[in-house]
mmCIF file of C-alpha atoms in Angstrom:
data_model
loop_
_atom_site.group_PDB
_atom_site.id
_atom_site.type_symbol
_atom_site.label_atom_id
_atom_site.label_comp_id
_atom_site.label_asym_id
_atom_site.label_seq_id
_atom_site.Cartn_x
_atom_site.Cartn_y
_atom_site.Cartn_z
ATOM 1 C CA ASP A 1 0.000 0.000 0.000
ATOM 2 C CA GLY A 2 1.270 3.444 -0.872
ATOM 3 C CA GLY A 3 1.144 6.106 1.748
ATOM 4 C CA ILE A 4 2.803 8.316 4.305
ATOM 5 C CA THR A 5 3.927 6.968 7.655
ATOM 6 C CA GLN A 6 4.890 8.975 10.711
ATOM 7 C CA SER A 7 6.529 7.639 13.821
ATOM 8 C CA PRO A 8 6.222 7.521 16.687
ATOM 9 C CA LYS A 9 2.529 8.216 17.276
ATOM 10 C CA TYR A 10 3.351 9.820 20.657
ATOM 11 C CA LEU A 11 6.673 11.339 21.686
ATOM 12 C CA PHE A 12 7.793 12.765 24.985
ATOM 13 C CA ARG A 13 10.496 15.384 25.308
ATOM 14 C CA LYS A 14 12.415 16.403 28.376
ATOM 15 C CA GLU A 15 13.663 19.938 28.976
ATOM 16 C CA GLY A 16 16.733 20.732 26.875
ATOM 17 C CA GLN A 17 16.379 17.633 24.732
ATOM 18 C CA ASN A 18 16.302 17.419 20.946
ATOM 19 C CA VAL A 19 13.826 14.935 19.480
ATOM 20 C CA THR A 20 13.351 13.732 15.903
ATOM 21 C CA LEU A 21 10.051 12.916 14.241
ATOM 22 C CA SER A 22 10.098 10.505 11.338
ATOM 23 C CA CYS A 23 8.187 10.895 8.059
ATOM 24 C CA GLU A 24 8.443 8.356 5.253
ATOM 25 C CA GLN A 25 6.497 8.146 1.984
ATOM 26 C CA ASN A 26 6.455 5.501 -0.727
ATOM 27 C CA LEU A 27 4.364 7.532 -3.176
ATOM 28 C CA ASN A 28 7.405 8.659 -5.164
ATOM 29 C CA HIS A 29 6.455 12.273 -4.405
ATOM 30 C CA ASP A 30 9.047 14.993 -4.945
ATOM 31 C CA ALA A 31 7.727 17.508 -2.421
ATOM 32 C CA MET A 32 7.346 17.016 1.318
ATOM 33 C CA TYR A 33 6.097 19.295 4.101
ATOM 34 C CA TRP A 34 5.924 19.606 7.889
ATOM 35 C CA TYR A 35 3.025 21.323 9.631
ATOM 36 C CA ARG A 36 2.325 22.054 13.258
ATOM 37 C CA GLN A 37 -1.244 21.925 14.589
ATOM 38 C CA ASP A 38 -2.333 23.620 17.812
ATOM 39 C CA PRO A 39 -5.910 23.588 19.149
ATOM 40 C CA GLY A 40 -7.985 26.282 17.496
ATOM 41 C CA GLN A 41 -5.054 27.417 15.342
ATOM 42 C CA GLY A 42 -5.345 25.321 12.242
ATOM 43 C CA LEU A 43 -2.119 24.100 10.647
ATOM 44 C CA ARG A 44 1.011 26.168 10.189
ATOM 45 C CA LEU A 45 3.895 25.362 7.845
ATOM 46 C CA ILE A 46 7.266 24.645 9.488
ATOM 47 C CA TYR A 47 9.485 23.512 6.598
ATOM 48 C CA TYR A 48 9.075 22.166 3.106
ATOM 49 C CA SER A 49 11.264 20.428 0.543
ATOM 50 C CA GLN A 50 10.798 20.468 -3.212
ATOM 51 C CA ILE A 51 13.523 17.935 -4.042
ATOM 52 C CA VAL A 52 16.226 15.878 -2.385
ATOM 53 C CA ASN A 53 18.954 17.894 -0.639
ATOM 54 C CA ASP A 54 16.854 21.048 -0.728
ATOM 55 C CA PHE A 55 14.479 22.527 1.833
ATOM 56 C CA GLN A 56 12.979 25.911 2.710
ATOM 57 C CA LYS A 57 11.688 27.549 5.877
ATOM 58 C CA GLY A 58 7.973 27.949 6.318
ATOM 59 C CA ASP A 59 6.123 30.352 8.575
ATOM 60 C CA ILE A 60 7.308 29.002 11.936
ATOM 61 C CA ALA A 61 10.733 27.416 11.361
ATOM 62 C CA GLU A 62 12.448 28.761 14.494
ATOM 63 C CA GLY A 63 13.465 25.960 16.861
ATOM 64 C CA TYR A 64 13.143 23.264 14.194
ATOM 65 C CA SER A 65 15.501 21.654 11.681
ATOM 66 C CA VAL A 66 15.057 19.196 8.814
ATOM 67 C CA SER A 67 17.037 17.151 6.318
ATOM 68 C CA ARG A 68 16.154 15.603 2.971
ATOM 69 C CA GLU A 69 18.876 13.102 2.128
ATOM 70 C CA LYS A 70 16.492 10.660 0.474
ATOM 71 C CA LYS A 71 13.411 11.251 -1.624
ATOM 72 C CA GLU A 72 11.206 9.143 0.617
ATOM 73 C CA SER A 73 12.290 10.576 3.974
ATOM 74 C CA PHE A 74 11.918 14.035 5.573
ATOM 75 C CA PRO A 75 12.699 13.893 9.317
ATOM 76 C CA LEU A 76 11.944 16.857 11.570
ATOM 77 C CA THR A 77 14.068 17.662 14.628
ATOM 78 C CA VAL A 78 12.513 19.706 17.406
ATOM 79 C CA THR A 79 15.449 21.378 19.125
ATOM 80 C CA SER A 80 15.802 22.673 22.662
ATOM 81 C CA ALA A 81 15.419 26.175 21.204
ATOM 82 C CA GLN A 82 11.739 25.475 20.580
ATOM 83 C CA LYS A 83 10.240 26.661 23.867
ATOM 84 C CA ASN A 84 6.689 25.519 23.272
ATOM 85 C CA PRO A 85 6.942 22.243 21.370
ATOM 86 C CA THR A 86 3.738 20.584 22.611
ATOM 87 C CA ALA A 87 1.596 20.122 19.488
ATOM 88 C CA PHE A 88 0.385 17.682 16.868
ATOM 89 C CA TYR A 89 2.863 17.425 13.966
ATOM 90 C CA LEU A 90 1.709 16.479 10.499
ATOM 91 C CA CYS A 91 3.828 15.501 7.531
ATOM 92 C CA ALA A 92 2.533 15.779 3.975
ATOM 93 C CA SER A 93 3.777 15.075 0.468
ATOM 94 C CA SER A 94 2.760 15.960 -3.071
ATOM 95 C CA PRO A 95 3.877 14.832 -6.537
ATOM 96 C CA GLY A 96 5.052 18.334 -7.321
ATOM 97 C CA THR A 97 4.967 21.648 -5.593
ATOM 98 C CA GLN A 98 1.742 22.788 -7.252
ATOM 99 C CA GLU A 99 -0.190 19.602 -6.671
ATOM 100 C CA THR A 100 -2.510 18.194 -4.013
ATOM 101 C CA GLN A 101 -0.911 17.400 -0.672
ATOM 102 C CA TYR A 102 -1.554 14.123 1.130
ATOM 103 C CA PHE A 103 -1.087 13.819 4.874
ATOM 104 C CA GLY A 104 0.346 11.267 7.264
ATOM 105 C CA PRO A 105 -1.377 10.222 10.528
ATOM 106 C CA GLY A 106 0.592 12.651 12.698
ATOM 107 C CA THR A 107 2.823 12.572 15.779
ATOM 108 C CA ARG A 108 1.754 14.102 19.086
ATOM 109 C CA LEU A 109 4.669 15.650 20.972
ATOM 110 C CA LEU A 110 4.378 16.201 24.703
ATOM 111 C CA VAL A 111 6.810 17.811 27.123
ATOM 112 C CA LEU A 112 7.604 16.106 30.431
ATOM 113 C CA ALA B 1 0.087 36.664 1.085
ATOM 114 C CA GLN B 2 -3.125 34.712 1.223
ATOM 115 C CA SER B 3 -5.386 34.032 4.197
ATOM 116 C CA VAL B 4 -8.361 31.804 4.960
ATOM 117 C CA THR B 5 -11.256 32.526 7.296
ATOM 118 C CA GLN B 6 -13.584 29.835 8.539
ATOM 119 C CA LEU B 7 -16.383 31.804 10.093
ATOM 120 C CA ASP B 8 -17.669 29.165 12.502
ATOM 121 C CA SER B 9 -15.494 27.340 14.994
ATOM 122 C CA GLN B 10 -18.313 24.898 15.785
ATOM 123 C CA VAL B 11 -21.436 23.880 13.887
ATOM 124 C CA PRO B 12 -23.997 21.638 15.651
ATOM 125 C CA VAL B 13 -26.452 19.912 13.318
ATOM 126 C CA PHE B 14 -29.080 17.226 13.779
ATOM 127 C CA GLU B 15 -28.561 13.943 11.983
ATOM 128 C CA GLU B 16 -30.030 13.851 8.442
ATOM 129 C CA ALA B 17 -30.222 17.657 8.306
ATOM 130 C CA PRO B 18 -28.307 19.672 5.689
ATOM 131 C CA VAL B 19 -25.138 21.546 6.619
ATOM 132 C CA GLU B 20 -22.998 24.327 5.185
ATOM 133 C CA LEU B 21 -19.495 25.099 6.475
ATOM 134 C CA ARG B 22 -18.321 28.521 5.427
ATOM 135 C CA CYS B 23 -14.907 29.449 4.064
ATOM 136 C CA ASN B 24 -13.696 32.787 2.734
ATOM 137 C CA TYR B 25 -10.229 33.540 1.448
ATOM 138 C CA SER B 26 -8.187 36.546 0.450
ATOM 139 C CA SER B 27 -5.484 36.543 -2.172
ATOM 140 C CA SER B 28 -4.157 38.965 -4.765
ATOM 141 C CA VAL B 29 -3.602 36.145 -7.265
ATOM 142 C CA SER B 30 -5.519 33.120 -8.489
ATOM 143 C CA VAL B 31 -5.807 30.245 -6.043
ATOM 144 C CA TYR B 32 -6.433 26.572 -5.702
ATOM 145 C CA LEU B 33 -8.898 25.640 -2.946
ATOM 146 C CA PHE B 34 -9.214 22.544 -0.780
ATOM 147 C CA TRP B 35 -11.350 21.054 1.959
ATOM 148 C CA TYR B 36 -9.832 18.468 4.291
ATOM 149 C CA VAL B 37 -11.444 16.446 7.086
ATOM 150 C CA GLN B 38 -9.707 15.355 10.275
ATOM 151 C CA TYR B 39 -11.061 12.680 12.620
ATOM 152 C CA PRO B 40 -9.769 12.705 16.236
ATOM 153 C CA ASN B 41 -6.027 12.051 16.561
ATOM 154 C CA GLN B 42 -5.642 11.366 12.847
ATOM 155 C CA GLY B 43 -4.107 13.071 9.852
ATOM 156 C CA LEU B 44 -6.017 15.068 7.268
ATOM 157 C CA GLN B 45 -7.993 13.443 4.474
ATOM 158 C CA LEU B 46 -8.771 15.318 1.274
ATOM 159 C CA LEU B 47 -12.516 15.828 0.770
ATOM 160 C CA LEU B 48 -12.444 17.810 -2.454
ATOM 161 C CA LYS B 49 -10.510 20.445 -4.368
ATOM 162 C CA TYR B 50 -11.045 23.227 -6.856
ATOM 163 C CA LEU B 51 -8.274 23.733 -9.393
ATOM 164 C CA SER B 52 -10.136 25.094 -12.424
ATOM 165 C CA GLY B 53 -13.227 24.510 -14.542
ATOM 166 C CA SER B 54 -16.673 23.946 -13.062
ATOM 167 C CA THR B 55 -17.231 25.972 -9.920
ATOM 168 C CA LEU B 56 -19.282 23.196 -8.305
ATOM 169 C CA VAL B 57 -16.978 20.501 -7.040
ATOM 170 C CA LYS B 58 -18.114 17.121 -5.751
ATOM 171 C CA GLY B 59 -16.030 15.184 -3.255
ATOM 172 C CA ILE B 60 -16.092 12.076 -1.150
ATOM 173 C CA ASN B 61 -18.720 11.127 1.452
ATOM 174 C CA GLY B 62 -21.445 13.135 -0.318
ATOM 175 C CA PHE B 63 -19.830 16.544 0.205
ATOM 176 C CA GLU B 64 -19.703 19.290 -2.393
ATOM 177 C CA ALA B 65 -18.399 22.847 -2.510
ATOM 178 C CA GLU B 66 -18.947 25.847 -4.732
ATOM 179 C CA PHE B 67 -16.220 28.285 -5.704
ATOM 180 C CA ASN B 68 -17.493 31.866 -5.876
ATOM 181 C CA LYS B 69 -14.778 34.155 -7.171
ATOM 182 C CA SER B 70 -16.706 37.403 -6.710
ATOM 183 C CA GLN B 71 -17.382 36.608 -3.066
ATOM 184 C CA THR B 72 -14.007 34.862 -2.554
ATOM 185 C CA SER B 73 -15.792 31.946 -0.951
ATOM 186 C CA PHE B 74 -15.607 28.168 -1.084
ATOM 187 C CA HIS B 75 -18.393 26.901 1.187
ATOM 188 C CA LEU B 76 -18.749 23.183 1.878
ATOM 189 C CA ARG B 77 -22.183 21.559 1.852
ATOM 190 C CA LYS B 78 -23.850 18.225 2.447
ATOM 191 C CA PRO B 79 -27.590 17.674 1.995
ATOM 192 C CA SER B 80 -27.952 15.088 4.783
ATOM 193 C CA VAL B 81 -25.358 14.464 7.484
ATOM 194 C CA HIS B 82 -24.629 11.306 9.449
ATOM 195 C CA ILE B 83 -23.150 10.704 12.870
ATOM 196 C CA SER B 84 -19.943 9.566 11.156
ATOM 197 C CA ASP B 85 -19.473 13.077 9.722
ATOM 198 C CA THR B 86 -18.554 14.378 13.179
ATOM 199 C CA ALA B 87 -15.025 15.717 12.673
ATOM 200 C CA GLU B 88 -12.915 18.840 12.191
ATOM 201 C CA TYR B 89 -13.063 20.382 8.719
ATOM 202 C CA PHE B 90 -10.329 22.578 7.294
ATOM 203 C CA CYS B 91 -10.448 24.887 4.318
ATOM 204 C CA ALA B 92 -7.083 25.551 2.656
ATOM 205 C CA VAL B 93 -5.731 27.642 -0.195
ATOM 206 C CA ARG B 94 -2.592 27.831 -2.227
ATOM 207 C CA THR B 95 -1.709 30.312 -4.917
ATOM 208 C CA HIS B 96 -0.956 29.676 -8.573
ATOM 209 C CA SER B 97 2.652 30.691 -7.987
ATOM 210 C CA GLY B 98 4.919 30.003 -10.933
ATOM 211 C CA GLY B 99 7.882 28.994 -8.867
ATOM 212 C CA GLY B 100 8.290 28.609 -5.113
ATOM 213 C CA ALA B 101 6.715 25.818 -3.183
ATOM 214 C CA ASP B 102 4.745 27.465 -0.449
ATOM 215 C CA GLY B 103 2.683 25.070 1.587
ATOM 216 C CA LEU B 104 -1.038 25.319 2.019
ATOM 217 C CA THR B 105 -2.552 28.138 4.056
ATOM 218 C CA PHE B 106 -5.215 26.730 6.358
ATOM 219 C CA GLY B 107 -8.212 28.155 8.111
ATOM 220 C CA LYS B 108 -8.548 27.483 11.829
ATOM 221 C CA GLY B 109 -11.051 24.710 11.292
ATOM 222 C CA THR B 110 -14.745 24.085 11.935
ATOM 223 C CA HIS B 111 -15.832 21.369 14.323
ATOM 224 C CA LEU B 112 -18.940 19.698 12.906
ATOM 225 C CA ILE B 113 -21.003 18.135 15.675
ATOM 226 C CA ILE B 114 -23.801 15.811 14.622
ATOM 227 C CA GLN B 115 -26.579 15.407 17.148
ATOM 228 C CA PRO B 116 -28.859 12.345 17.060
#
């Protein structure tokens, strides 16, 4: 089955710790995206990548980092600089940058 | 820059009644429009999209939406709702940008509550 997988489903972060959220797709899509969802706020774009080895900041990139070493993978690292990381994180991909985006099941990040 | 306004944060409706979820957008250029649905603790599922052509767009689960350029609206409708339609609904827009790969701009969502 083709699709987008995100792991883990729940993730706990301690103060000062960096954590990495996984996003993998087997749809052969070129573009991938990370969004953050807070209650009542809708989704906001963190980072996006049009092709391998390239990525761009979105609206709320501070405190986050990404890499795109393989077409199918776009991991997101939440660094200790992100002071309010508790949120639901959604990964998406699309065949090209102007095409429909498809979403993974999400990862909920909680701070201990 | 574009923006999306979903006018209602919550819409309670009785089962089998019709529903309309409102979405207005602002943009200085042409846009593509989307409606997504999110069930609790899940990702987003595409309901329907408007790219070009007919302004009335039909999607999955019996939903449809009409693009109105003069009113910059893209309201979502269903003639008869079911308990299973209880979910969060998001309207989203992206521009017809020639280059650049901006992500979608989302509204804040409308929680559709179906009452038996």
